[in-house]
């Protein structure tokens, strides 16, 4: 049986969440990077109601979304590592993961793109192009003006929106700092779990861990760099760096 295929955008922190979980569980897979815009056609062909990535195609199943992919990976582990599911705290873990996805994940994305895509689009396209074939790079270049316009509309991007997301993120970082108070090594329970993986994946773009697969070709725009420099003094951001060093390989 051929390896499952993980379809991603290389720039996406939700895709990194799924990718890390497959790596953690020792699951061999093929990585396919899609051209933004064409991913909607691809998802439609698979019969999916939404076009969002990541998508994992196993031959028998199609799994969409980073949390669902973690669920699948946990059932198909090829390693003796502990499960990422904290057995004694499943309900609390689900609540925390959902909050991380819906608030930290969404608003970090909007904060970044409200500056990068609106003011510095020339810095975003190369990251989307990373890993694409020559033909798909040409497709991306041709489609880029339309893709950029649609992304700005769909994600509700702009200067004011970026400030709103920044304020929400500051509250979420306060909350995460609180969960880690007393030098706790993990957000929940006594071992590394999907909650920790989720938080680290979603915040890694700001923290900048060397182990991130896309770290070498990703750059924050100027204001986001200044925000990251300030936020990276926070306990949670230092924790992200340490977590990647220990668990992302």
Short mmCIF file of C-alpha atoms in Angstrom, two decimals:
data_model
loop_
_atom_site.label_atom_id
_atom_site.label_comp_id
_atom_site.label_asym_id
_atom_site.label_seq_id
_atom_site.Cartn_x
_atom_site.Cartn_y
_atom_site.Cartn_z
CA UNK A 1 0.00 0.00 0.00
CA UNK A 2 1.33 3.45 -0.92
CA UNK A 3 2.01 6.05 1.74
CA UNK A 4 -0.73 8.53 2.61
CA UNK A 5 -0.42 11.96 1.03
CA UNK A 6 -0.57 15.15 3.08
CA UNK A 7 -1.66 18.21 1.10
CA UNK A 8 -0.53 21.52 2.57
CA UNK A 9 0.46 25.12 2.11
CA UNK A 10 4.06 25.39 3.31
CA UNK A 11 3.28 28.72 4.99
CA UNK A 12 0.34 27.38 7.05
CA UNK A 13 0.69 26.87 10.79
CA UNK A 14 -2.32 24.53 10.81
CA UNK A 15 -0.55 22.39 8.21
CA UNK A 16 2.54 22.32 10.43
CA UNK A 17 0.34 21.00 13.24
CA UNK A 18 -0.78 18.06 11.09
CA UNK A 19 2.71 17.44 9.71
CA UNK A 20 4.27 17.37 13.15
CA UNK A 21 1.72 14.83 14.40
CA UNK A 22 2.49 12.46 11.51
CA UNK A 23 6.21 12.83 12.15
CA UNK A 24 5.72 12.28 15.88
CA UNK A 25 3.90 9.02 15.30
CA UNK A 26 6.50 7.80 12.81
CA UNK A 27 4.05 7.63 9.93
CA UNK A 28 5.59 7.66 6.46
CA UNK A 29 3.78 10.02 4.11
CA UNK A 30 4.19 11.96 0.91
CA UNK A 31 4.04 15.74 1.10
CA UNK A 32 2.24 17.67 -1.63
CA UNK A 33 2.28 21.46 -1.62
CA UNK A 34 -0.69 23.00 -3.40
CA UNK A 35 -1.05 26.26 -5.27
CA UNK A 36 -3.47 28.56 -3.42
CA UNK A 37 -6.63 28.83 -5.46
CA UNK A 38 -6.27 25.39 -7.04
CA UNK A 39 -6.80 23.83 -3.61
CA UNK A 40 -10.51 24.68 -3.80
CA UNK A 41 -10.88 22.61 -6.97
CA UNK A 42 -8.89 19.79 -5.39
CA UNK A 43 -11.08 19.73 -2.28
CA UNK A 44 -14.22 19.77 -4.40
CA UNK A 45 -13.00 16.75 -6.38
CA UNK A 46 -12.56 14.89 -3.10
CA UNK A 47 -16.16 15.69 -2.18
CA UNK A 48 -15.23 17.88 0.76
CA UNK A 49 -17.58 20.63 1.97
CA UNK A 50 -14.69 23.00 2.72
CA UNK A 51 -11.48 23.83 0.87
CA UNK A 52 -9.21 24.39 3.86
CA UNK A 53 -5.90 22.57 4.24
CA UNK A 54 -4.39 20.33 5.53
CA UNK A 55 -5.97 17.31 3.84
CA UNK A 56 -4.68 13.77 4.30
CA UNK A 57 -5.55 11.17 1.65
CA UNK A 58 -4.81 7.60 2.69
CA UNK A 59 -6.26 5.64 -0.20
CA UNK A 60 -9.30 4.58 1.82
CA UNK A 61 -9.99 7.79 3.69
CA UNK A 62 -9.88 11.54 3.23
CA UNK A 63 -9.21 13.42 6.45
CA UNK A 64 -9.52 17.20 6.54
CA UNK A 65 -8.27 19.47 9.31
CA UNK A 66 -5.29 19.31 11.62
CA UNK A 67 -7.17 18.00 14.67
CA UNK A 68 -8.83 15.22 12.67
CA UNK A 69 -5.44 14.26 11.24
CA UNK A 70 -4.01 13.97 14.75
CA UNK A 71 -6.93 11.66 15.60
CA UNK A 72 -6.13 9.51 12.56
CA UNK A 73 -2.40 9.47 13.29
CA UNK A 74 -3.04 8.33 16.85
CA UNK A 75 -4.88 5.29 15.48
CA UNK A 76 -2.15 4.46 12.95
CA UNK A 77 0.99 5.09 14.98
CA UNK A 78 4.21 3.45 13.85
CA UNK A 79 6.17 4.15 17.00
CA UNK A 80 6.27 3.26 20.66
CA UNK A 81 6.00 6.91 21.68
CA UNK A 82 3.16 7.74 24.08
CA UNK A 83 -0.17 8.81 22.64
CA UNK A 84 -0.66 12.53 22.17
CA UNK A 85 -4.09 12.19 23.75
CA UNK A 86 -3.98 12.96 27.49
CA UNK A 87 -6.22 10.10 28.62
CA UNK A 88 -7.12 11.59 32.00
CA UNK A 89 -7.90 15.05 30.62
CA UNK A 90 -9.54 14.47 27.23
CA UNK A 91 -12.40 16.93 27.68
CA UNK A 92 -10.18 19.71 28.97
CA UNK A 93 -7.63 19.01 26.25
CA UNK A 94 -10.31 19.25 23.57
CA UNK A 95 -11.49 22.60 24.97
CA UNK A 96 -7.96 24.01 25.05
CA UNK A 97 -7.12 22.75 21.56
CA UNK A 98 -10.32 24.25 20.18
CA UNK A 99 -9.57 27.60 21.81
CA UNK A 100 -6.02 27.55 20.46
CA UNK A 101 -7.25 26.85 16.93
CA UNK A 102 -10.12 29.33 16.99
CA UNK A 103 -8.36 32.23 18.68
CA UNK A 104 -4.56 31.96 18.66
CA UNK A 105 -4.43 30.23 15.29
CA UNK A 106 -6.95 32.38 13.47
CA UNK A 107 -5.82 35.71 14.88
CA UNK A 108 -2.11 35.09 14.47
CA UNK A 109 -2.84 34.38 10.82
CA UNK A 110 -4.91 37.56 10.48
CA UNK A 111 -2.27 39.66 12.27
CA UNK A 112 0.45 38.38 9.94
CA UNK A 113 -1.49 38.65 6.69
CA UNK A 114 -3.01 42.04 7.54
CA UNK A 115 0.49 43.43 7.22
CA UNK A 116 2.27 40.97 4.92
CA UNK A 117 -0.41 40.36 2.31
CA UNK A 118 -1.82 43.90 2.29
CA UNK A 119 1.43 45.88 2.46
CA UNK A 120 4.21 43.47 1.45
CA UNK A 121 2.67 40.86 -0.88
CA UNK A 122 6.01 40.32 -2.61
CA UNK A 123 7.28 38.65 0.58
CA UNK A 124 4.37 36.19 0.79
CA UNK A 125 4.34 34.72 -2.70
CA UNK A 126 7.84 33.14 -2.42
CA UNK A 127 6.79 31.26 0.71
CA UNK A 128 3.73 29.85 -1.05
CA UNK A 129 6.04 28.94 -3.96
CA UNK A 130 8.48 26.99 -1.79
CA UNK A 131 8.43 23.33 -2.81
CA UNK A 132 6.28 23.83 -5.90
CA UNK A 133 7.22 22.46 -9.30
CA UNK A 134 8.26 24.94 -11.99
CA UNK A 135 4.86 24.60 -13.66
CA UNK A 136 3.03 25.28 -10.40
CA UNK A 137 5.28 28.26 -9.68
CA UNK A 138 4.21 29.70 -13.02
CA UNK A 139 0.56 29.01 -12.12
CA UNK A 140 1.03 30.79 -8.81
CA UNK A 141 2.57 33.84 -10.50
CA UNK A 142 -0.28 34.06 -12.97
CA UNK A 143 -2.96 33.59 -10.31
CA UNK A 144 -1.31 35.69 -7.60
CA UNK A 145 -3.21 38.99 -8.08
CA UNK A 146 -6.55 37.18 -7.86
CA UNK A 147 -5.41 34.91 -5.01
CA UNK A 148 -4.18 37.89 -3.00
CA UNK A 149 -7.43 39.79 -3.50
CA UNK A 150 -9.53 36.81 -2.45
CA UNK A 151 -7.40 36.10 0.61
CA UNK A 152 -7.72 39.70 1.78
CA UNK A 153 -11.51 39.51 1.45
CA UNK A 154 -11.98 36.03 2.92
CA UNK A 155 -9.77 36.63 5.96
CA UNK A 156 -11.04 40.19 6.53
CA UNK A 157 -7.58 41.75 6.42
CA UNK A 158 -6.55 45.34 7.03
CA UNK A 159 -4.77 47.65 9.45
CA UNK A 160 -7.68 47.88 11.90
CA UNK A 161 -8.31 44.13 11.74
CA UNK A 162 -4.64 43.50 12.44
CA UNK A 163 -4.83 45.63 15.59
CA UNK A 164 -7.94 43.76 16.71
CA UNK A 165 -6.17 40.43 16.25
CA UNK A 166 -3.10 41.71 18.09
CA UNK A 167 -5.24 42.60 21.12
CA UNK A 168 -6.91 39.17 21.08
CA UNK A 169 -3.55 37.43 20.79
CA UNK A 170 -2.15 39.33 23.76
CA UNK A 171 -5.00 38.03 25.89
CA UNK A 172 -4.42 34.49 24.63
CA UNK A 173 -0.71 34.72 25.39
CA UNK A 174 -1.55 35.92 28.91
CA UNK A 175 -3.77 32.85 29.29
CA UNK A 176 -1.04 30.51 28.05
CA UNK A 177 1.55 32.12 30.31
CA UNK A 178 -0.85 31.41 33.17
CA UNK A 179 -1.18 27.74 32.20
CA UNK A 180 2.61 27.46 32.27
CA UNK A 181 3.06 29.30 35.58
CA UNK A 182 5.26 27.65 38.15
CA UNK A 183 7.60 26.41 35.39
CA UNK A 184 5.16 23.76 34.26
CA UNK A 185 6.64 21.85 31.30
CA UNK A 186 3.28 21.16 29.65
CA UNK A 187 -0.06 22.93 29.27
CA UNK A 188 -2.02 19.98 30.59
CA UNK A 189 -1.01 16.77 32.34
CA UNK A 190 2.49 15.46 32.97
CA UNK A 191 3.61 14.66 29.43
CA UNK A 192 3.79 16.11 25.92
CA UNK A 193 0.34 16.08 24.33
CA UNK A 194 -1.60 17.31 21.31
CA UNK A 195 -2.40 20.48 23.25
CA UNK A 196 1.30 21.33 23.50
CA UNK A 197 1.87 20.38 19.87
CA UNK A 198 -1.02 22.62 18.82
CA UNK A 199 0.14 25.64 20.80
CA UNK A 200 3.73 25.31 19.61
CA UNK A 201 2.74 24.81 15.96
CA UNK A 202 0.46 27.82 15.93
CA UNK A 203 2.91 30.14 17.69
CA UNK A 204 6.08 28.95 15.96
CA UNK A 205 5.93 31.60 13.23
CA UNK A 206 6.47 34.27 15.87
CA UNK A 207 8.83 32.30 18.11
CA UNK A 208 11.03 31.19 15.19
CA UNK A 209 12.35 27.79 16.32
CA UNK A 210 15.19 26.46 14.17
CA UNK A 211 13.50 23.06 13.90
CA UNK A 212 10.45 24.38 12.04
CA UNK A 213 10.40 22.86 8.51
CA UNK A 214 9.81 26.25 6.85
CA UNK A 215 11.99 28.38 9.11
CA UNK A 216 14.67 28.96 6.48
CA UNK A 217 12.41 30.71 3.97
CA UNK A 218 9.89 32.51 6.16
CA UNK A 219 10.25 36.15 7.20
CA UNK A 220 7.94 38.36 9.22
CA UNK A 221 7.09 41.84 7.91
CA UNK A 222 8.51 44.84 9.85
CA UNK A 223 5.74 45.52 12.39
CA UNK A 224 5.25 41.82 13.04
CA UNK A 225 9.00 41.51 13.65
CA UNK A 226 8.79 44.19 16.33
CA UNK A 227 5.76 42.52 17.91
CA UNK A 228 7.51 39.15 17.87
CA UNK A 229 10.65 40.61 19.46
CA UNK A 230 8.54 41.90 22.34
CA UNK A 231 6.34 38.82 22.72
CA UNK A 232 9.27 36.42 22.50
CA UNK A 233 10.28 37.48 26.01
CA UNK A 234 7.12 35.82 27.28
CA UNK A 235 7.33 32.44 29.04
CA UNK A 236 5.08 30.77 26.46
CA UNK A 237 7.31 31.82 23.56
CA UNK A 238 10.44 30.59 25.30
CA UNK A 239 8.52 27.38 25.96
CA UNK A 240 7.72 27.03 22.22
CA UNK A 241 11.44 27.23 21.39
CA UNK A 242 12.26 24.58 24.00
CA UNK A 243 9.40 22.32 22.92
CA UNK A 244 10.50 22.35 19.28
CA UNK A 245 14.08 21.58 20.30
CA UNK A 246 12.95 18.60 22.36
CA UNK A 247 10.08 17.16 20.32
CA UNK A 248 10.25 18.34 16.68
CA UNK A 249 12.59 16.03 14.79
#
